[in-house]
PDB file of C-alpha atoms and ligand atoms in Angstrom:
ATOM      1  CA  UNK A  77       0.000   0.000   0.000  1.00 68.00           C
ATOM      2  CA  UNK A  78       1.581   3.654  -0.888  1.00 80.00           C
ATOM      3  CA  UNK A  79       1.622   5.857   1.763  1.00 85.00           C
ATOM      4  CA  UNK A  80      -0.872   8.975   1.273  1.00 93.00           C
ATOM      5  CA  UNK A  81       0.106  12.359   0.757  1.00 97.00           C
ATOM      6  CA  UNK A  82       0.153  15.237   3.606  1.00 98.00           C
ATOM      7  CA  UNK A  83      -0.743  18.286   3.086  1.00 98.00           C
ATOM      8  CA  UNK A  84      -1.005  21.649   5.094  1.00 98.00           C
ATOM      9  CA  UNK A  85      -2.446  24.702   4.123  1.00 98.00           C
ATOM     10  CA  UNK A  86      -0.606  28.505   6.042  1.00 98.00           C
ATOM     11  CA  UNK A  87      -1.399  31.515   6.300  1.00 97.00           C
ATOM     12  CA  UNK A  88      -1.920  34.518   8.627  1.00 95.00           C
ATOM     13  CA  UNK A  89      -5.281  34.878   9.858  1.00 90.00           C
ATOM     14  CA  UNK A  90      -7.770  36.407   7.613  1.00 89.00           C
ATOM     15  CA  UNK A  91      -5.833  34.876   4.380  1.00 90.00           C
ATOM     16  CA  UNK A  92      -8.817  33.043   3.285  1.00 88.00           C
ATOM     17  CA  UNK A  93      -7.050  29.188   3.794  1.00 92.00           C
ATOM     18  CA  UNK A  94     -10.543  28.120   5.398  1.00 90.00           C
ATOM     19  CA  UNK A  95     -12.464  28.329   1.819  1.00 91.00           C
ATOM     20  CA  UNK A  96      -9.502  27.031  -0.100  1.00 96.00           C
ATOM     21  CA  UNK A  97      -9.368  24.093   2.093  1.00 96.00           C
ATOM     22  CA  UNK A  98     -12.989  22.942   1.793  1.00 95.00           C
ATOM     23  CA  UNK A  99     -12.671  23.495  -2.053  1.00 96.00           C
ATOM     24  CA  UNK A 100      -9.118  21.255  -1.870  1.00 97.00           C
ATOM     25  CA  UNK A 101     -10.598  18.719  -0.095  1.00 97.00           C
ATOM     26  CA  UNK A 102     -14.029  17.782  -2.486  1.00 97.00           C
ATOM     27  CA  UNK A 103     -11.387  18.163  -4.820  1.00 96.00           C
ATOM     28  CA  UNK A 104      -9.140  15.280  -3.938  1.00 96.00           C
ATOM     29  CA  UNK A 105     -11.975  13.090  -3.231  1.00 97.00           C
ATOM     30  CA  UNK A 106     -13.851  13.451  -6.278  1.00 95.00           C
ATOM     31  CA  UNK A 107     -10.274  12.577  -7.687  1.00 93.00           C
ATOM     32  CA  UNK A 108     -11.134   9.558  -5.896  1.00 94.00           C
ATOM     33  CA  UNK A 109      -8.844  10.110  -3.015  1.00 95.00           C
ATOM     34  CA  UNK A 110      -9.824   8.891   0.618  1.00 97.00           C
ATOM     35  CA  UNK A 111      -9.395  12.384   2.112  1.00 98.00           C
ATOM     36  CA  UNK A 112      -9.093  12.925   6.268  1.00 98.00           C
ATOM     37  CA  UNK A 113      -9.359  16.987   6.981  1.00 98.00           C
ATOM     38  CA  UNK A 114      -8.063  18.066  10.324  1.00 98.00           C
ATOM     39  CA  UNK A 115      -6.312  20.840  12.000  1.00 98.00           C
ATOM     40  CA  UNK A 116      -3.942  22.138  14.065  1.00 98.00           C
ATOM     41  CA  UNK A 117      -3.859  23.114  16.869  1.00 98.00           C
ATOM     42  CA  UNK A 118      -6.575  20.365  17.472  1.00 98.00           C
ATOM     43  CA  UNK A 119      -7.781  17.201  15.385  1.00 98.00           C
ATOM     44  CA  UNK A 120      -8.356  14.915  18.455  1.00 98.00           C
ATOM     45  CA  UNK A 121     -10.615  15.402  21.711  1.00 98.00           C
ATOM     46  CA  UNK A 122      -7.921  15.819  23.627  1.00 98.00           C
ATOM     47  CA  UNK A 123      -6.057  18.113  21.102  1.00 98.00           C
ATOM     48  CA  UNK A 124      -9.296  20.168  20.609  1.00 98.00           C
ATOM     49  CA  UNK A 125      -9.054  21.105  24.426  1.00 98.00           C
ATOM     50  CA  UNK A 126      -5.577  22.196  23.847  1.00 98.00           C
ATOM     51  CA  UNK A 127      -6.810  24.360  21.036  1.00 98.00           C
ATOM     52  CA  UNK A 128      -9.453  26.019  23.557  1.00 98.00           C
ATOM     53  CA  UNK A 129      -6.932  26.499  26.157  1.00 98.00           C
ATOM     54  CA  UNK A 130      -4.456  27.577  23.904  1.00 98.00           C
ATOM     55  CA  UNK A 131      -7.045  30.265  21.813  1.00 98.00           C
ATOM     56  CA  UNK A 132      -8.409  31.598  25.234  1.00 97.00           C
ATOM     57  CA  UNK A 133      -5.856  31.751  28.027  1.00 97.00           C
ATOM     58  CA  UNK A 134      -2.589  33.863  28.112  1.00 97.00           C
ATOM     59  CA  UNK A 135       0.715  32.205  28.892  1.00 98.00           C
ATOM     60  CA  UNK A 136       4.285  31.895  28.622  1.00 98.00           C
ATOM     61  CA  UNK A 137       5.257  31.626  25.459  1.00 98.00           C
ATOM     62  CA  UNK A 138       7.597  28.368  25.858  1.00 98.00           C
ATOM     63  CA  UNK A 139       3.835  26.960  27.438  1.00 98.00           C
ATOM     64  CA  UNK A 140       2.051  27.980  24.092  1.00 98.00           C
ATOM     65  CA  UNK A 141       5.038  26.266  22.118  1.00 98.00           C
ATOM     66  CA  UNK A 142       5.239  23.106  24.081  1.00 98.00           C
ATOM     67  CA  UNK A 143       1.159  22.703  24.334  1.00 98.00           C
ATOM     68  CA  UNK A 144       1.363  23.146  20.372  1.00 98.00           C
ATOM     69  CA  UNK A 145       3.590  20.553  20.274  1.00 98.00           C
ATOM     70  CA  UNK A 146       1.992  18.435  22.678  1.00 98.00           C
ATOM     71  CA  UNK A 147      -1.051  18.881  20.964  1.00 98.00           C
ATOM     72  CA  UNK A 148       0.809  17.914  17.602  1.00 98.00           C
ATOM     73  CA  UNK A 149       2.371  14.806  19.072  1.00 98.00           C
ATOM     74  CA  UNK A 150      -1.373  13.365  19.892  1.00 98.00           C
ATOM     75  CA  UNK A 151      -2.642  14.251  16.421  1.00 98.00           C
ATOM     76  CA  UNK A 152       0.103  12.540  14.661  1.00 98.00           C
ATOM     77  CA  UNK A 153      -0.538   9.598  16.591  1.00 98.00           C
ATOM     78  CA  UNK A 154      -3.736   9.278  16.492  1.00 98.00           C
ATOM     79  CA  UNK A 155      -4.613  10.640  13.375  1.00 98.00           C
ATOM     80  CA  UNK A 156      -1.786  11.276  10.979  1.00 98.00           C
ATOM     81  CA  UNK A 157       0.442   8.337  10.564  1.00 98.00           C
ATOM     82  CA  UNK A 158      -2.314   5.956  10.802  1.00 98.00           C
ATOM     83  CA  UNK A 159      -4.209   7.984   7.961  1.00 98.00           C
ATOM     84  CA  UNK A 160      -1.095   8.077   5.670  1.00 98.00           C
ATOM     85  CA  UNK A 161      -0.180   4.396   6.474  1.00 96.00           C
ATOM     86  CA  UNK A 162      -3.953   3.055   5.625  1.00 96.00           C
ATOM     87  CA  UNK A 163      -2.694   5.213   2.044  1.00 97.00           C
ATOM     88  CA  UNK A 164      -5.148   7.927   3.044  1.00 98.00           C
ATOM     89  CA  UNK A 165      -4.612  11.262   2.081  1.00 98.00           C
ATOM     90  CA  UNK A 166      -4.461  14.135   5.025  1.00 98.00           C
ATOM     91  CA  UNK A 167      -5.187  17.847   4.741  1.00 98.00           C
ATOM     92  CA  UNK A 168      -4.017  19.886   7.138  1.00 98.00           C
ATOM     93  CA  UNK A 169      -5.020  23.141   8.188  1.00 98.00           C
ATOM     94  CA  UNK A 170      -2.101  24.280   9.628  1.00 98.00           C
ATOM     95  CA  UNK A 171       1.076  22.253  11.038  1.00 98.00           C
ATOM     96  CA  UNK A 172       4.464  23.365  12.310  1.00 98.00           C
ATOM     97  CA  UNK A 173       5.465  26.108   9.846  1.00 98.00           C
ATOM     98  CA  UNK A 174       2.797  27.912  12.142  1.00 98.00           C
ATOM     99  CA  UNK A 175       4.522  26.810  14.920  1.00 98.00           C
ATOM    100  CA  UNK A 176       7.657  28.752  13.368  1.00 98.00           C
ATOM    101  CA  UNK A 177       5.846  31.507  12.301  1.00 98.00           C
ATOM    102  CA  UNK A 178       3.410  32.292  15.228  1.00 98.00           C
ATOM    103  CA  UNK A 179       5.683  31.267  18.251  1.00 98.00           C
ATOM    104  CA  UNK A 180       8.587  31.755  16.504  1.00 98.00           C
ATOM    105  CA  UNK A 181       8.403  34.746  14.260  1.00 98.00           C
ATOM    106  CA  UNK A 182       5.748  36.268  16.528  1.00 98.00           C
ATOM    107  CA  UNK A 183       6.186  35.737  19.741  1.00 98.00           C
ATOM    108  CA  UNK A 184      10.321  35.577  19.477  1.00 98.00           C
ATOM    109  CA  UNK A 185      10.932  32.142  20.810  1.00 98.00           C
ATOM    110  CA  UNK A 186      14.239  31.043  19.905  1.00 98.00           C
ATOM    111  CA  UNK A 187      14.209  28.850  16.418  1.00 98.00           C
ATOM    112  CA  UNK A 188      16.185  26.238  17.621  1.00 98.00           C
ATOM    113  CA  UNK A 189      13.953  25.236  20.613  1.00 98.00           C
ATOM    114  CA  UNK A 190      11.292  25.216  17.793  1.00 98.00           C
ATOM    115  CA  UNK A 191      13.713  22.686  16.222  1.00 98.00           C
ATOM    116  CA  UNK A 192      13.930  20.320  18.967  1.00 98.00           C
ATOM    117  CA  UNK A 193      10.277  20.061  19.722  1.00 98.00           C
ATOM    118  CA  UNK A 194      10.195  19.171  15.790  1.00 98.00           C
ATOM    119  CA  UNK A 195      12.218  16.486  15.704  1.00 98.00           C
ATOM    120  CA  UNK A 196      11.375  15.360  19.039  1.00 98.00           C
ATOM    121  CA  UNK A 197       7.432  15.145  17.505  1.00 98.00           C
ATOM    122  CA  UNK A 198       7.806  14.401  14.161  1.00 98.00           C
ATOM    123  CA  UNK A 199      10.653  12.482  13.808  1.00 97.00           C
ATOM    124  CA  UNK A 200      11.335  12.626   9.806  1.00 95.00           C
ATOM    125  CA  UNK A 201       7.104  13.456   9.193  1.00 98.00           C
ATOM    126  CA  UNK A 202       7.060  16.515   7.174  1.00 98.00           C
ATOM    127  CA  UNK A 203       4.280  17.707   4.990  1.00 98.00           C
ATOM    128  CA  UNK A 204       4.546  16.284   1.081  1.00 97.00           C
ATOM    129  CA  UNK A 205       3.362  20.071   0.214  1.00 97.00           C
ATOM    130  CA  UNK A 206       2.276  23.022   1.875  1.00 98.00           C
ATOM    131  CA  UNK A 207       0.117  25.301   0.313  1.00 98.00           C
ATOM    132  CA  UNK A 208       0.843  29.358   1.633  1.00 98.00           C
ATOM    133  CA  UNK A 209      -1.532  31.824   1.410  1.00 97.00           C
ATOM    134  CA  UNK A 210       0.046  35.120   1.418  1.00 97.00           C
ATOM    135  CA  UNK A 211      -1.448  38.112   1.906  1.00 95.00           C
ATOM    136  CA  UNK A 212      -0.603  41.472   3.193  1.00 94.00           C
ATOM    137  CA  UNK A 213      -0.623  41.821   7.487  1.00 93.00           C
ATOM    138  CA  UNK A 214      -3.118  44.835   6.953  1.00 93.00           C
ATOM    139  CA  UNK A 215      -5.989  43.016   4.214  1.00 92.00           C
ATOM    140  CA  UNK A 216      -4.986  40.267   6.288  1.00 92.00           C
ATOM    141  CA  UNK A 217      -6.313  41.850   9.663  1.00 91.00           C
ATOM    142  CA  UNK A 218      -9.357  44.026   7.456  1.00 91.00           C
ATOM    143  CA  UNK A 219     -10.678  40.097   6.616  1.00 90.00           C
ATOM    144  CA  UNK A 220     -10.524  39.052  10.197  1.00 91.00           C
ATOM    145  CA  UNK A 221     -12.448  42.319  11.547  1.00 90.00           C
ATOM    146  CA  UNK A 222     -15.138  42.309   8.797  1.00 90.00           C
ATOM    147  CA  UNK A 223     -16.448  38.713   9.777  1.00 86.00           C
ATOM    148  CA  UNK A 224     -17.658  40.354  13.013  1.00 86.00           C
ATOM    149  CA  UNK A 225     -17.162  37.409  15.436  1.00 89.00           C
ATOM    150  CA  UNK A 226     -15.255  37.834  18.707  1.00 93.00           C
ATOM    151  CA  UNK A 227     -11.477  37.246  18.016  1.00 95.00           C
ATOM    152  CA  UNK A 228      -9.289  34.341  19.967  1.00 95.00           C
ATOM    153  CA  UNK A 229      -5.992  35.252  21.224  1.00 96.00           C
ATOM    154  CA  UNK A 230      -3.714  35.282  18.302  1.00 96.00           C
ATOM    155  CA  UNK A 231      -6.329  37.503  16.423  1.00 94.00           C
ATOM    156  CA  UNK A 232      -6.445  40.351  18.455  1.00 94.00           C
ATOM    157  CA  UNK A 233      -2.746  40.849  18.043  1.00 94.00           C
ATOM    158  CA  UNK A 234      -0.841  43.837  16.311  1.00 92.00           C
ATOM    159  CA  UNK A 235       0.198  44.902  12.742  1.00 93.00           C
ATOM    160  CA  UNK A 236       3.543  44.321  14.109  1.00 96.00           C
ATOM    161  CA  UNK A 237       3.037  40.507  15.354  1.00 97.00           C
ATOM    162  CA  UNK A 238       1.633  39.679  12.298  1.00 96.00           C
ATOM    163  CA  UNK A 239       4.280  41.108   9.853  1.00 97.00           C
ATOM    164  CA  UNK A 240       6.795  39.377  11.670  1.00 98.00           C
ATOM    165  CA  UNK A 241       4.330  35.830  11.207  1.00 98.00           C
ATOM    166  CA  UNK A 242       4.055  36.460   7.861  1.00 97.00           C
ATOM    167  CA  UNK A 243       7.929  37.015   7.434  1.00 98.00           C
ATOM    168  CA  UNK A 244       8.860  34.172   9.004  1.00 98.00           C
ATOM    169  CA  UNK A 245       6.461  31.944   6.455  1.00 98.00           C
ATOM    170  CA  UNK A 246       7.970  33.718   4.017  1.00 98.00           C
ATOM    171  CA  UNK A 247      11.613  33.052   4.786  1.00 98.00           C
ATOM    172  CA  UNK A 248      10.783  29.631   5.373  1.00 98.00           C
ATOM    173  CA  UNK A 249       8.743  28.912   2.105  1.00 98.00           C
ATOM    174  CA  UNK A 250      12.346  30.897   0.341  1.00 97.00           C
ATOM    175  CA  UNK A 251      14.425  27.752   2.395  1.00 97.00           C
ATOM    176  CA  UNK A 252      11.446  25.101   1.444  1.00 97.00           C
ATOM    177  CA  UNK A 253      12.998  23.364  -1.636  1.00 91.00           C
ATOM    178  CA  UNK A 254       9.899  23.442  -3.292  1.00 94.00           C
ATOM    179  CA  UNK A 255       7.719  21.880   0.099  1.00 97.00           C
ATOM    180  CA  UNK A 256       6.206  25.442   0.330  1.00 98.00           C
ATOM    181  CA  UNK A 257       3.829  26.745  -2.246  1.00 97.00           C
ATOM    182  CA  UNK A 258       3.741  30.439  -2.222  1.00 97.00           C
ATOM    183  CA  UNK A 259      -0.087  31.252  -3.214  1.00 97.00           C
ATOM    184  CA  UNK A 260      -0.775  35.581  -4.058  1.00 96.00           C
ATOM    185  CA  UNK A 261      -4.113  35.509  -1.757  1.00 95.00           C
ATOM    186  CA  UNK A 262      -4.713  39.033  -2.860  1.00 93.00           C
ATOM    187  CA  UNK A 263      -6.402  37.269  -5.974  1.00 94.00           C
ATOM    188  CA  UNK A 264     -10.171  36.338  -6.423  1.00 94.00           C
ATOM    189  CA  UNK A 265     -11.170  32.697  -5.564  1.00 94.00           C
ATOM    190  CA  UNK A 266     -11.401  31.493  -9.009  1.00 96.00           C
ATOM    191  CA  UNK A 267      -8.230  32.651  -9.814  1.00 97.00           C
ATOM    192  CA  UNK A 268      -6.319  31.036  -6.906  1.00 97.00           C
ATOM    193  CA  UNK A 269      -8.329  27.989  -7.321  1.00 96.00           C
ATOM    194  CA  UNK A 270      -6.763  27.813 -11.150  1.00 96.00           C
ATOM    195  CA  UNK A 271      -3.289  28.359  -9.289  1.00 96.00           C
ATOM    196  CA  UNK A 272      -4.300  25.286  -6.366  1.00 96.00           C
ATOM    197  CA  UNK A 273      -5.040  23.002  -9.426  1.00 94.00           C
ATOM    198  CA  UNK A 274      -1.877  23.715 -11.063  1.00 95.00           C
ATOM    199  CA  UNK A 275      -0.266  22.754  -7.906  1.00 95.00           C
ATOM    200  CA  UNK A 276      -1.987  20.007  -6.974  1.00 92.00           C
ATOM    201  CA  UNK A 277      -1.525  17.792 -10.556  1.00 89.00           C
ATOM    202  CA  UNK A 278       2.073  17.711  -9.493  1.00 87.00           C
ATOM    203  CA  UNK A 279       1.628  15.692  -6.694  1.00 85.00           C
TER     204      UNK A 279
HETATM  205  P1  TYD B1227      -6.851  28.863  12.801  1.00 92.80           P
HETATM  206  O1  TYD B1227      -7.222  27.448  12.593  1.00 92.80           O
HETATM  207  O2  TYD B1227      -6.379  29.635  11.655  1.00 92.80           O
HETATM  208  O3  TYD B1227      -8.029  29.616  13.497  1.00 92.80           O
HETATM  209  P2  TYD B1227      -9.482  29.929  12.881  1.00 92.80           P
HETATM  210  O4  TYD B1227     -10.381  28.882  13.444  1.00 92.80           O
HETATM  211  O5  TYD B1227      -9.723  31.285  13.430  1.00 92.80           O
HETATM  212  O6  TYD B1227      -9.371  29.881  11.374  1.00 92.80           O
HETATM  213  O7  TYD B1227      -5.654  28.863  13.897  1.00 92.80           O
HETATM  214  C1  TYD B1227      -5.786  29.178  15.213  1.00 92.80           C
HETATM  215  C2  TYD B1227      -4.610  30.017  15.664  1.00 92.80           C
HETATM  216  O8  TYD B1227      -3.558  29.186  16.164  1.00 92.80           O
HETATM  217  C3  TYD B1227      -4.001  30.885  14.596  1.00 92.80           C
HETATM  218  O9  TYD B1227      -4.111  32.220  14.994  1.00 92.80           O
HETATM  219  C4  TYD B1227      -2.532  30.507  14.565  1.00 92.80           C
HETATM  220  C5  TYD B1227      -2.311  29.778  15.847  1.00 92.80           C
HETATM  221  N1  TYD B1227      -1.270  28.720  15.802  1.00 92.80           N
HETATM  222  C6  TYD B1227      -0.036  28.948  16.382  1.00 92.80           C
HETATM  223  O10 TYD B1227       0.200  30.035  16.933  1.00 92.80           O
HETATM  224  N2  TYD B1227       0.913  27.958  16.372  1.00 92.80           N
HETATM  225  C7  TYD B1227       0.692  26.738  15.815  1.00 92.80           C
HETATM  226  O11 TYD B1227       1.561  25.853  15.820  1.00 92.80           O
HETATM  227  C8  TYD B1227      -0.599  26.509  15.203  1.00 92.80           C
HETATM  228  C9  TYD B1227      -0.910  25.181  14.572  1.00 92.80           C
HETATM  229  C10 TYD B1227      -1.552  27.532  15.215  1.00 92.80           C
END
């Protein structure tokens, strides 16, 4: 049996990854892939309590890191590498590159504690492609106020926070190799979902 493919969709808050993702997934499956759709932080019971915790409460920032993480290490064990070993397909709404970005690029935690925590979770696992939507911090942060609903945690942060999120995605998707899929979000859907089909035929 071939293992499945992985793949996580980034992007600040507000880029718009939500309707791509539902679109991606009936995709795959009416490609006739068996498609499992999760998130991060989150994707099990006990990782969705995380997530609450996590969106609500404030806390040191090597806690947020290491409850990501923790939260990760359930998920791939639960969910992940059984899904890709049954030759599933996953699709990921965000995975560690937010980890880098958010806690990293955001919050300033050191890059190589980030590392450790990575290879201490995922061992080799790394996403087969990551899809990155990239928009501007401020029509970034104009989408997240316009929906109207009350904000978590990470989305009532600064201009500043998020430039340096987006940055960070950014330097990482230039260091990728190819992984990371740089995707203009500044476009209309149909013309991103052209760009997401291009993408996705060479996988
Ligand atoms: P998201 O799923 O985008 O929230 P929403 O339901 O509003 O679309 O992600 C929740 C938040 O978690 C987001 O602001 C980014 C943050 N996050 C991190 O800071 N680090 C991480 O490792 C992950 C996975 C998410």
């Amino acid at each position: 049996m071939a293992r499945g493919r992985f793949i996580t969709l980034e992007g600040l808050d507000g880029a718009g990854k939500s309707t791509h993702l539902t679109w991606l997934v009936d995709t795959l499956r009416s490609r006739g892939h068996v498609v499992v759709q999760t998130r991060e932080p989150g994707g099990t019971p006990l990782g969705e309590k995380l997530r609450a915790l996590l969106l609500a409460d404030s806390m040191h920032l090597e806690t947020e890191a290491l409850l990501m993480f923790a939260a990760r290490r359930e998920h791939i064990a639960q969910v992940i590498a059984p899904a890709l070993a049954r030759g599933d397909w996953v699709v990921c709404d965000r995975f560690t590159d937010a980890s880098f970005a958010y806690q990293g690029g955001g919050r300033g935690l050191e890059r190589g504690k980030l590392e450790i925590l990575e290879k201490w979770v995922q061992n080799d696992l790394q996403p087969d492609l990551t899809l990155m939507f990239n928009v501007s911090p401020d029509v970034a942060m104009n989408r997240v106020t316009r929906m109207g609903r009350d904000l978590d945690r990470f989305e009532r942060e600064q201009q500043d926070f998020f430039s340096r999120v987006r940055d960070e995605y950014l330097a990482r998707a230039a260091a990728s190799r190819g992984r990371i899929r740089l995707i203009d979000a500044s476009r209309t859907v149909n013309e991103i979902q052209v760009s997401l089909e291009e993408i996705i035929a060479t996988i």
